[in-house]
Tab-separated table of C-alpha atoms in Angstrom:
chain	number	residue	atom	x	y	z
H	1	UNK	CA	-0.416	-0.158	0.077
H	2	UNK	CA	3.340	2.000	0.919
H	3	UNK	CA	4.410	1.804	-2.646
H	4	UNK	CA	1.084	2.298	-4.229
H	5	UNK	CA	0.559	6.055	-2.558
H	6	UNK	CA	4.169	6.802	-3.652
H	7	UNK	CA	3.493	6.089	-7.125
H	8	UNK	CA	3.182	9.429	-9.418
H	9	UNK	CA	0.529	8.023	-11.504
H	10	UNK	CA	-1.813	6.963	-8.546
H	11	UNK	CA	-1.312	10.145	-6.929
H	12	UNK	CA	-2.164	12.265	-10.254
H	13	UNK	CA	-5.511	9.829	-10.521
H	14	UNK	CA	-6.041	10.676	-6.821
H	15	UNK	CA	-5.727	14.689	-7.235
H	16	UNK	CA	-8.059	14.758	-10.460
H	17	UNK	CA	-10.228	12.665	-8.259
H	18	UNK	CA	-10.171	14.722	-5.888
H	19	UNK	CA	-10.291	17.818	-7.983
H	20	UNK	CA	-13.846	16.517	-9.506
H	21	UNK	CA	-15.363	16.020	-6.110
H	22	UNK	CA	-14.373	19.607	-4.962
H	23	UNK	CA	-15.274	21.187	-8.043
H	24	UNK	CA	-18.780	19.733	-8.120
H	25	UNK	CA	-19.001	19.728	-4.265
H	26	UNK	CA	-18.142	23.470	-3.728
H	27	UNK	CA	-17.699	25.311	-6.837
H	28	UNK	CA	-17.238	28.950	-5.441
H	29	UNK	CA	-14.086	27.181	-3.942
H	30	UNK	CA	-13.283	24.872	-6.487
H	31	UNK	CA	-12.811	28.222	-8.957
H	32	UNK	CA	-10.745	29.697	-6.961
H	33	UNK	CA	-7.831	27.219	-6.828
H	34	UNK	CA	-6.952	28.144	-10.091
H	35	UNK	CA	-3.823	29.987	-9.149
H	36	UNK	CA	-2.378	26.230	-7.742
H	37	UNK	CA	-2.520	24.636	-11.473
H	38	UNK	CA	-1.413	27.855	-12.854
H	39	UNK	CA	1.466	28.030	-10.538
H	40	UNK	CA	2.350	24.095	-11.257
H	41	UNK	CA	2.414	25.163	-15.183
H	42	UNK	CA	4.261	28.200	-14.559
H	43	UNK	CA	7.092	26.025	-12.265
H	44	UNK	CA	7.194	23.856	-15.493
H	45	UNK	CA	7.272	26.669	-18.031
H	46	UNK	CA	10.428	27.790	-16.121
H	47	UNK	CA	12.499	25.062	-17.010
H	48	UNK	CA	11.336	24.715	-20.526
H	49	UNK	CA	13.424	26.627	-22.135
H	50	UNK	CA	16.619	25.992	-20.570
H	51	UNK	CA	15.950	21.965	-20.766
H	52	UNK	CA	15.183	22.303	-24.643
H	53	UNK	CA	18.333	24.726	-25.467
H	54	UNK	CA	20.704	21.764	-23.608
H	55	UNK	CA	19.064	18.869	-25.059
H	56	UNK	CA	18.982	20.489	-28.816
H	57	UNK	CA	23.026	21.741	-28.772
H	58	UNK	CA	23.768	18.553	-26.946
H	59	UNK	CA	21.807	16.526	-29.316
H	60	UNK	CA	23.445	18.191	-32.773
H	61	UNK	CA	26.705	18.387	-30.907
H	62	UNK	CA	26.569	14.625	-30.721
H	63	UNK	CA	25.719	14.075	-34.565
H	64	UNK	CA	28.227	15.908	-35.999
H	65	UNK	CA	27.391	15.668	-39.313
H	66	UNK	CA	25.459	18.892	-40.246
H	67	UNK	CA	24.048	16.897	-43.092
H	68	UNK	CA	22.466	14.533	-40.639
H	69	UNK	CA	20.935	17.201	-38.601
H	70	UNK	CA	18.845	18.994	-41.645
H	71	UNK	CA	18.069	15.852	-42.777
H	72	UNK	CA	16.296	14.828	-39.127
H	73	UNK	CA	14.501	18.277	-39.014
H	74	UNK	CA	13.423	18.131	-43.034
H	75	UNK	CA	11.879	14.543	-42.426
H	76	UNK	CA	9.887	15.678	-38.936
H	77	UNK	CA	8.436	18.640	-40.612
H	78	UNK	CA	7.520	16.676	-43.851
H	79	UNK	CA	5.747	13.891	-41.215
H	80	UNK	CA	4.458	17.086	-39.646
H	81	UNK	CA	2.453	18.283	-42.469
H	82	UNK	CA	1.215	15.050	-43.855
H	83	UNK	CA	-0.287	13.340	-40.392
H	84	UNK	CA	-1.808	17.007	-39.293
H	85	UNK	CA	-3.342	17.539	-42.920
H	86	UNK	CA	-4.812	13.874	-42.110
H	87	UNK	CA	-6.005	14.941	-38.780
H	88	UNK	CA	-7.712	17.885	-40.184
H	89	UNK	CA	-9.548	15.687	-43.160
H	90	UNK	CA	-10.736	13.223	-40.501
H	91	UNK	CA	-12.026	15.772	-38.675
H	92	UNK	CA	-14.005	17.656	-41.333
H	93	UNK	CA	-15.300	14.065	-42.396
H	94	UNK	CA	-16.443	13.066	-38.701
H	95	UNK	CA	-18.346	16.834	-38.485
H	96	UNK	CA	-19.957	16.315	-42.018
H	97	UNK	CA	-21.183	12.587	-40.988
H	98	UNK	CA	-22.293	13.087	-37.421
H	99	UNK	CA	-24.300	16.737	-38.441
H	100	UNK	CA	-23.142	18.040	-34.373
H	101	UNK	CA	-24.099	21.358	-34.821
H	102	UNK	CA	-27.598	20.529	-36.738
H	103	UNK	CA	-30.446	21.683	-34.815
H	104	UNK	CA	-29.175	24.598	-32.990
H	105	UNK	CA	-30.116	27.907	-33.387
H	106	UNK	CA	-26.519	29.281	-32.992
H	107	UNK	CA	-28.074	32.882	-33.333
H	108	UNK	CA	-30.596	32.455	-30.348
H	109	UNK	CA	-27.237	31.549	-28.716
H	110	UNK	CA	-25.489	33.925	-29.537
H	111	UNK	CA	-27.786	36.683	-28.458
H	112	UNK	CA	-28.802	35.395	-25.435
H	113	UNK	CA	-25.307	34.546	-24.176
H	114	UNK	CA	-24.100	36.606	-20.661
H	115	UNK	CA	-22.215	39.361	-20.284
H	116	UNK	CA	-19.466	37.464	-19.109
H	117	UNK	CA	-19.719	34.951	-22.239
H	118	UNK	CA	-19.893	38.175	-24.725
H	119	UNK	CA	-16.797	40.070	-22.879
H	120	UNK	CA	-14.908	36.739	-23.119
H	121	UNK	CA	-16.157	35.844	-27.320
H	122	UNK	CA	-15.505	39.355	-28.039
H	123	UNK	CA	-11.685	38.901	-26.448
H	124	UNK	CA	-11.260	36.209	-28.816
H	125	UNK	CA	-12.233	37.842	-31.644
H	126	UNK	CA	-10.229	40.800	-31.201
H	127	UNK	CA	-7.140	38.665	-30.270
H	128	UNK	CA	-7.878	36.653	-33.701
H	129	UNK	CA	-8.138	39.716	-35.949
H	130	UNK	CA	-4.582	40.990	-34.135
H	131	UNK	CA	-2.831	37.762	-35.482
H	132	UNK	CA	-0.841	37.935	-38.662
H	133	UNK	CA	0.676	34.796	-39.732
H	134	UNK	CA	3.448	36.875	-41.616
H	135	UNK	CA	4.454	38.056	-38.213
H	136	UNK	CA	4.576	34.240	-36.774
H	137	UNK	CA	6.876	33.282	-38.829
H	138	UNK	CA	8.813	36.342	-38.262
H	139	UNK	CA	8.373	36.094	-34.738
H	140	UNK	CA	10.639	33.234	-35.146
H	141	UNK	CA	13.689	34.907	-35.014
H	142	UNK	CA	13.967	36.800	-31.315
H	143	UNK	CA	14.996	40.272	-30.921
H	144	UNK	CA	17.660	39.012	-28.483
H	145	UNK	CA	18.305	35.528	-26.732
H	146	UNK	CA	18.034	36.945	-23.400
H	147	UNK	CA	14.318	37.891	-24.453
H	148	UNK	CA	14.058	34.385	-25.953
H	149	UNK	CA	14.636	32.757	-22.929
H	150	UNK	CA	12.436	35.356	-20.343
H	151	UNK	CA	9.801	34.643	-22.654
H	152	UNK	CA	9.802	30.820	-22.382
H	153	UNK	CA	8.810	31.156	-26.392
H	154	UNK	CA	9.775	27.755	-27.630
H	155	UNK	CA	10.101	28.223	-31.209
H	156	UNK	CA	12.695	31.077	-30.560
H	157	UNK	CA	14.938	29.021	-28.064
H	158	UNK	CA	14.329	26.250	-30.370
H	159	UNK	CA	16.116	28.407	-33.556
H	160	UNK	CA	18.608	29.357	-30.940
H	161	UNK	CA	19.394	26.189	-30.012
H	162	UNK	CA	19.976	24.624	-33.401
H	163	UNK	CA	22.198	27.389	-34.316
H	164	UNK	CA	24.025	27.200	-31.146
H	165	UNK	CA	24.645	23.682	-31.940
H	166	UNK	CA	25.577	24.165	-35.117
H	167	UNK	CA	28.225	26.345	-34.534
H	168	UNK	CA	29.499	24.142	-31.787
H	169	UNK	CA	29.854	21.363	-34.257
H	170	UNK	CA	32.279	23.574	-36.667
H	171	UNK	CA	34.592	24.927	-34.217
H	172	UNK	CA	37.812	22.754	-33.042
H	173	UNK	CA	37.237	20.129	-30.602
H	174	UNK	CA	39.781	21.841	-28.181
H	175	UNK	CA	37.199	24.211	-27.610
H	176	UNK	CA	33.907	22.247	-27.900
H	177	UNK	CA	34.267	19.248	-25.906
H	178	UNK	CA	34.943	21.099	-22.552
H	179	UNK	CA	31.891	23.200	-23.392
H	180	UNK	CA	29.766	20.263	-24.377
H	181	UNK	CA	30.873	18.513	-20.848
H	182	UNK	CA	29.588	21.496	-19.273
H	183	UNK	CA	26.347	21.304	-20.453
H	184	UNK	CA	26.217	17.699	-19.931
H	185	UNK	CA	26.216	18.495	-16.329
H	186	UNK	CA	24.159	21.445	-16.735
H	187	UNK	CA	21.658	19.158	-18.236
H	188	UNK	CA	21.387	16.635	-15.410
H	189	UNK	CA	21.031	19.522	-12.908
H	190	UNK	CA	17.872	20.752	-14.939
H	191	UNK	CA	16.556	17.414	-14.970
H	192	UNK	CA	16.942	16.844	-11.442
H	193	UNK	CA	15.270	20.425	-10.851
H	194	UNK	CA	12.497	18.839	-13.259
H	195	UNK	CA	12.707	15.948	-10.766
H	196	UNK	CA	11.534	18.155	-7.504
H	197	UNK	CA	8.805	20.114	-9.271
H	198	UNK	CA	7.493	16.992	-10.489
H	199	UNK	CA	6.446	16.069	-6.660
H	200	UNK	CA	4.355	18.667	-6.976
H	201	UNK	CA	2.123	17.629	-10.117
H	202	UNK	CA	-0.733	15.759	-7.777
H	203	UNK	CA	-1.196	19.195	-6.383
H	204	UNK	CA	-1.286	20.872	-9.366
H	205	UNK	CA	-3.687	18.488	-10.980
H	206	UNK	CA	-6.260	18.705	-8.182
H	207	UNK	CA	-5.964	22.523	-8.907
H	208	UNK	CA	-6.635	22.585	-12.628
H	209	UNK	CA	-9.161	19.911	-12.343
H	210	UNK	CA	-10.739	22.037	-9.057
H	211	UNK	CA	-10.701	24.957	-11.216
H	212	UNK	CA	-12.355	23.708	-14.378
H	213	UNK	CA	-15.353	22.012	-12.569
H	214	UNK	CA	-16.074	24.539	-10.077
H	215	UNK	CA	-15.863	27.678	-12.623
H	216	UNK	CA	-18.015	25.804	-15.537
H	217	UNK	CA	-19.506	23.043	-13.930
H	218	UNK	CA	-20.763	19.018	-15.432
H	219	UNK	CA	-24.207	21.079	-16.207
H	220	UNK	CA	-22.505	22.594	-19.002
H	221	UNK	CA	-21.559	19.504	-20.840
H	222	UNK	CA	-25.058	18.617	-21.534
H	223	UNK	CA	-26.322	21.639	-24.176
H	224	UNK	CA	-22.856	20.461	-26.587
H	225	UNK	CA	-23.241	16.992	-25.559
H	226	UNK	CA	-22.918	15.767	-29.127
H	227	UNK	CA	-20.103	17.941	-29.820
H	228	UNK	CA	-17.725	16.667	-27.241
H	229	UNK	CA	-18.818	13.221	-27.848
H	230	UNK	CA	-17.742	13.649	-31.483
H	231	UNK	CA	-14.441	15.178	-30.701
H	232	UNK	CA	-13.341	12.874	-27.993
H	233	UNK	CA	-14.508	9.609	-30.224
H	234	UNK	CA	-12.456	11.416	-33.482
H	235	UNK	CA	-9.255	11.831	-31.630
H	236	UNK	CA	-9.620	8.376	-29.938
H	237	UNK	CA	-10.153	6.792	-33.564
H	238	UNK	CA	-7.021	9.121	-34.656
H	239	UNK	CA	-4.895	7.499	-31.898
H	240	UNK	CA	-6.204	3.604	-31.805
H	241	UNK	CA	-6.544	3.801	-35.546
H	242	UNK	CA	-4.222	6.473	-37.480
H	243	UNK	CA	-1.164	6.341	-34.990
H	244	UNK	CA	-1.564	2.545	-34.134
H	245	UNK	CA	-1.043	1.581	-37.784
H	246	UNK	CA	1.896	3.759	-38.426
H	247	UNK	CA	3.445	1.979	-34.664
H	248	UNK	CA	2.398	-1.148	-36.345
H	249	UNK	CA	4.412	-0.270	-39.861
H	250	UNK	CA	7.567	0.398	-37.457
H	251	UNK	CA	7.268	-2.293	-35.647
H	252	UNK	CA	6.242	-1.052	-32.342
H	253	UNK	CA	3.438	-0.992	-30.023
H	254	UNK	CA	1.075	1.706	-29.149
H	255	UNK	CA	-0.387	0.178	-25.929
H	256	UNK	CA	2.922	-0.165	-24.666
H	257	UNK	CA	4.148	3.096	-25.270
H	258	UNK	CA	0.620	5.037	-23.580
H	259	UNK	CA	1.670	2.298	-20.886
H	260	UNK	CA	5.526	4.031	-20.723
H	261	UNK	CA	3.972	7.478	-20.677
H	262	UNK	CA	0.805	7.309	-18.703
H	263	UNK	CA	2.116	9.442	-15.918
H	264	UNK	CA	2.557	12.094	-18.829
H	265	UNK	CA	-0.917	11.482	-20.035
H	266	UNK	CA	-2.213	11.905	-16.577
H	267	UNK	CA	-0.412	15.108	-15.933
H	268	UNK	CA	-1.803	16.427	-19.178
H	269	UNK	CA	-4.909	15.575	-18.236
H	270	UNK	CA	-5.207	17.215	-14.610
H	271	UNK	CA	-3.324	20.741	-15.941
H	272	UNK	CA	-5.004	20.574	-19.617
H	273	UNK	CA	-1.623	21.841	-21.013
H	274	UNK	CA	0.655	19.764	-23.021
H	275	UNK	CA	3.220	22.178	-22.323
H	276	UNK	CA	3.305	20.727	-18.475
H	277	UNK	CA	4.623	17.183	-20.116
H	278	UNK	CA	7.507	18.544	-22.678
H	279	UNK	CA	10.638	18.502	-20.253
H	280	UNK	CA	9.324	14.847	-18.947
H	281	UNK	CA	9.029	13.761	-22.557
H	282	UNK	CA	12.232	14.428	-24.029
H	283	UNK	CA	13.503	12.304	-21.486
H	284	UNK	CA	10.684	9.663	-21.804
H	285	UNK	CA	11.559	9.386	-24.945
H	286	UNK	CA	15.328	9.199	-24.373
H	287	UNK	CA	14.681	6.282	-22.221
H	288	UNK	CA	12.281	4.272	-24.725
H	289	UNK	CA	15.045	4.396	-27.043
H	290	UNK	CA	15.386	7.122	-29.232
H	291	UNK	CA	18.430	8.887	-29.646
H	292	UNK	CA	19.203	12.014	-27.642
H	293	UNK	CA	19.740	14.380	-31.176
H	294	UNK	CA	16.303	12.902	-32.312
H	295	UNK	CA	13.988	13.369	-29.292
H	296	UNK	CA	15.574	16.610	-28.676
H	297	UNK	CA	15.241	17.840	-32.355
H	298	UNK	CA	11.606	16.173	-32.899
H	299	UNK	CA	9.475	16.916	-29.581
H	300	UNK	CA	10.010	21.033	-29.068
H	301	UNK	CA	9.661	21.298	-33.086
H	302	UNK	CA	6.545	18.987	-32.869
H	303	UNK	CA	4.884	21.430	-30.067
H	304	UNK	CA	4.660	24.098	-32.282
H	305	UNK	CA	4.063	21.883	-35.898
H	306	UNK	CA	2.475	18.658	-35.021
H	307	UNK	CA	-1.025	19.510	-33.078
H	308	UNK	CA	-2.749	16.541	-34.425
H	309	UNK	CA	-4.964	17.071	-31.330
H	310	UNK	CA	-6.071	20.857	-31.744
H	311	UNK	CA	-6.283	20.222	-35.754
H	312	UNK	CA	-8.989	17.955	-35.050
H	313	UNK	CA	-10.445	20.159	-32.969
H	314	UNK	CA	-9.953	22.977	-35.200
H	315	UNK	CA	-11.568	21.433	-37.869
H	316	UNK	CA	-14.509	19.934	-35.995
H	317	UNK	CA	-15.527	23.042	-34.304
H	318	UNK	CA	-15.641	24.985	-37.567
H	319	UNK	CA	-17.806	22.664	-38.994
H	320	UNK	CA	-19.923	22.666	-36.286
H	321	UNK	CA	-20.331	26.020	-35.950
H	322	UNK	CA	-21.528	26.652	-39.859
H	323	UNK	CA	-24.256	23.622	-39.374
H	324	UNK	CA	-25.128	25.918	-36.151
H	325	UNK	CA	-25.822	29.026	-38.154
H	326	UNK	CA	-27.018	26.765	-40.913
H	327	UNK	CA	-24.362	27.915	-43.801
H	328	UNK	CA	-24.202	24.872	-46.062
H	329	UNK	CA	-20.178	24.873	-47.527
H	330	UNK	CA	-19.400	23.909	-50.679
H	331	UNK	CA	-16.615	21.300	-51.236
H	332	UNK	CA	-14.346	23.894	-52.754
H	333	UNK	CA	-15.253	25.763	-49.320
H	334	UNK	CA	-13.889	23.057	-46.936
H	335	UNK	CA	-10.708	22.322	-49.271
H	336	UNK	CA	-10.011	25.997	-48.542
H	337	UNK	CA	-10.589	25.486	-44.925
H	338	UNK	CA	-8.203	22.875	-44.760
H	339	UNK	CA	-5.634	25.218	-46.350
H	340	UNK	CA	-6.576	27.857	-43.615
H	341	UNK	CA	-6.594	25.411	-41.343
H	342	UNK	CA	-3.152	23.710	-42.039
H	343	UNK	CA	-1.437	27.337	-41.483
H	344	UNK	CA	-3.779	28.514	-38.369
H	345	UNK	CA	-3.302	25.167	-36.793
H	346	UNK	CA	0.795	26.119	-36.499
H	347	UNK	CA	0.228	28.891	-34.451
H	348	UNK	CA	-1.538	27.082	-31.860
H	349	UNK	CA	0.998	26.310	-28.925
H	350	UNK	CA	0.747	23.881	-26.072
H	351	UNK	CA	-0.892	26.614	-23.476
H	352	UNK	CA	-4.558	26.009	-22.592
H	353	UNK	CA	-6.895	28.660	-24.495
H	354	UNK	CA	-4.268	29.068	-27.421
H	355	UNK	CA	-6.524	26.676	-29.908
H	356	UNK	CA	-9.519	28.835	-29.218
H	357	UNK	CA	-7.838	32.107	-30.307
H	358	UNK	CA	-6.738	30.255	-33.168
H	359	UNK	CA	-10.386	29.028	-34.098
H	360	UNK	CA	-11.278	32.784	-33.631
H	361	UNK	CA	-8.339	33.401	-36.251
H	362	UNK	CA	-9.578	30.617	-38.624
H	363	UNK	CA	-13.020	31.901	-38.902
H	364	UNK	CA	-12.206	35.708	-39.106
H	365	UNK	CA	-9.894	34.419	-42.316
H	366	UNK	CA	-12.579	32.290	-43.775
H	367	UNK	CA	-14.944	35.364	-43.771
H	368	UNK	CA	-17.874	32.817	-44.057
H	369	UNK	CA	-18.858	31.794	-40.381
H	370	UNK	CA	-19.600	34.629	-38.115
H	371	UNK	CA	-16.596	34.756	-35.323
H	372	UNK	CA	-19.265	35.782	-32.843
H	373	UNK	CA	-19.689	31.965	-33.097
H	374	UNK	CA	-17.105	31.043	-30.360
H	375	UNK	CA	-19.490	32.091	-27.769
H	376	UNK	CA	-21.445	28.825	-28.483
H	377	UNK	CA	-17.981	27.063	-27.776
H	378	UNK	CA	-17.042	28.818	-24.456
H	379	UNK	CA	-18.751	26.701	-22.066
H	380	UNK	CA	-17.080	22.930	-23.373
H	381	UNK	CA	-13.625	24.440	-24.035
H	382	UNK	CA	-12.260	23.755	-21.546
H	383	UNK	CA	-13.413	20.035	-21.361
H	384	UNK	CA	-12.158	19.447	-24.445
H	385	UNK	CA	-8.672	21.042	-24.180
H	386	UNK	CA	-7.837	18.269	-22.080
H	387	UNK	CA	-8.336	16.018	-25.284
H	388	UNK	CA	-6.664	18.068	-27.429
H	389	UNK	CA	-3.628	18.169	-25.202
H	390	UNK	CA	-3.498	14.491	-24.463
H	391	UNK	CA	-3.859	13.958	-28.512
H	392	UNK	CA	-0.895	16.213	-29.170
H	393	UNK	CA	1.139	14.645	-26.637
H	394	UNK	CA	0.566	11.313	-28.433
H	395	UNK	CA	0.934	12.389	-31.875
H	396	UNK	CA	4.544	13.799	-30.749
H	397	UNK	CA	5.578	10.884	-29.000
H	398	UNK	CA	4.706	8.641	-32.132
H	399	UNK	CA	6.062	11.101	-34.497
H	400	UNK	CA	9.920	11.371	-32.301
H	401	UNK	CA	9.957	7.053	-32.553
H	402	UNK	CA	9.044	7.354	-36.006
H	403	UNK	CA	12.074	9.908	-37.407
H	404	UNK	CA	14.208	7.635	-34.976
H	405	UNK	CA	13.249	4.632	-36.136
H	406	UNK	CA	13.719	6.055	-39.886
H	407	UNK	CA	17.249	7.396	-39.321
H	408	UNK	CA	18.713	4.367	-37.365
H	409	UNK	CA	18.685	6.004	-34.023
H	410	UNK	CA	16.497	3.765	-32.172
H	411	UNK	CA	18.488	1.567	-29.642
H	412	UNK	CA	16.487	-1.426	-28.993
H	413	UNK	CA	18.361	-2.791	-26.183
H	414	UNK	CA	17.338	0.198	-24.431
H	415	UNK	CA	13.978	0.160	-25.939
H	416	UNK	CA	13.346	-3.750	-24.065
H	417	UNK	CA	14.749	-2.817	-20.897
H	418	UNK	CA	12.302	0.065	-20.550
H	419	UNK	CA	9.011	-2.124	-21.855
H	420	UNK	CA	10.206	-4.691	-19.028
H	421	UNK	CA	10.272	-1.814	-16.520
H	422	UNK	CA	13.894	-1.764	-15.428
H	423	UNK	CA	14.266	1.776	-15.542
H	424	UNK	CA	16.245	1.868	-18.842
H	425	UNK	CA	18.880	4.211	-18.460
H	426	UNK	CA	18.505	7.624	-20.826
H	427	UNK	CA	21.261	8.051	-23.495
H	428	UNK	CA	22.774	10.991	-21.171
H	429	UNK	CA	22.824	9.131	-18.557
H	430	UNK	CA	25.039	6.741	-20.100
H	431	UNK	CA	27.201	9.750	-21.485
H	432	UNK	CA	27.487	11.519	-18.079
H	433	UNK	CA	28.591	7.552	-16.526
H	434	UNK	CA	31.073	7.572	-18.966
H	435	UNK	CA	32.509	10.963	-18.578
H	436	UNK	CA	32.199	11.125	-14.867
H	437	UNK	CA	33.918	7.465	-14.375
H	438	UNK	CA	37.926	7.360	-13.257
H	439	UNK	CA	39.803	7.546	-16.320
H	440	UNK	CA	41.189	3.775	-15.913
H	441	UNK	CA	37.346	2.694	-15.721
H	442	UNK	CA	36.236	4.508	-19.156
H	443	UNK	CA	35.720	2.129	-22.255
């Protein structure tokens, strides 16, 4: 019993159950617990920038061959585009087949919204109007390196880390090797700090779930239950259909992989943010058999370019609103919609609510469906954000395994140890053991 109570999975599950109970029984108190969940997510965000920087720099520095870096990055981006486009097509198809918005008088729903809902809807509409996708891509280049780290911008940190890693591989070894050794030690320290922060994961999950149920209430699920059901079922089919087939093609088991990352999935469920699992996913994928260079490059990039769950949600929600407003979309309009979503979905980060802003910007870009219609989704969006985030995390994990396998950067021995629950050491642990051992004990 003592062993069970000390298990992180058990602790997070218990915290989620308690959060649901507190939010349902004491909604006012539950809603007031939002700072607890937010503080935990901020603790994780605090570590994301340095962990990504160190992991990517060490990964590229370890690759040596810069052509290989470009090949891995290019292959990852191609995979991301193919799979997210497939997710968009599946989402639109599911929405057309199930018709979740049929029979809803959207104009009445928007007209009778509360003042609070109207204010929140107008906030998202204003943010959507301000979004400029040319600016999004130029924003990848930071004004300063310090600013990128201070703001925790994943893409900006990733860009600087790639440039730093490439430069590190181009200078003489007499300069680069001491620096790599220092970064190795810093990397271990940062993951040790992450281990300390993760002890607070149950508290963060409790606060996040109590706030969600307390503020929005379980009763808010009923009017838009069909939409939620379609979203959840489509994501379920995507994970166990599309991603499962991809894993089987590469002779890997999706079920075993999900069992290996169950703690990260529960953490995302409790906090409703895929960013909360980002640092641990890099470490977990290394332990599962992927090389550090692939895991360190693919996982952070995927958080901006491989958002399978967000793509499914955006496509279903857009078709749902068209149906709710009685707007018939032609095949050309739906194909145009897929094209726009291919761009706008790349602007959704792994933070709660970002998908909602991107939805508003997509509606603004199409100019077919009233942007004010997002007000209809305010009550249930938070409940669907968990499904989006979990699907994003699983999709990025599968992408990393696929790239590692295709590049011959997958350690089967380490993989088997991980499956046996033997706590397979990550590649970085093996490097550290080698570099810190006495000279007469090194291989």
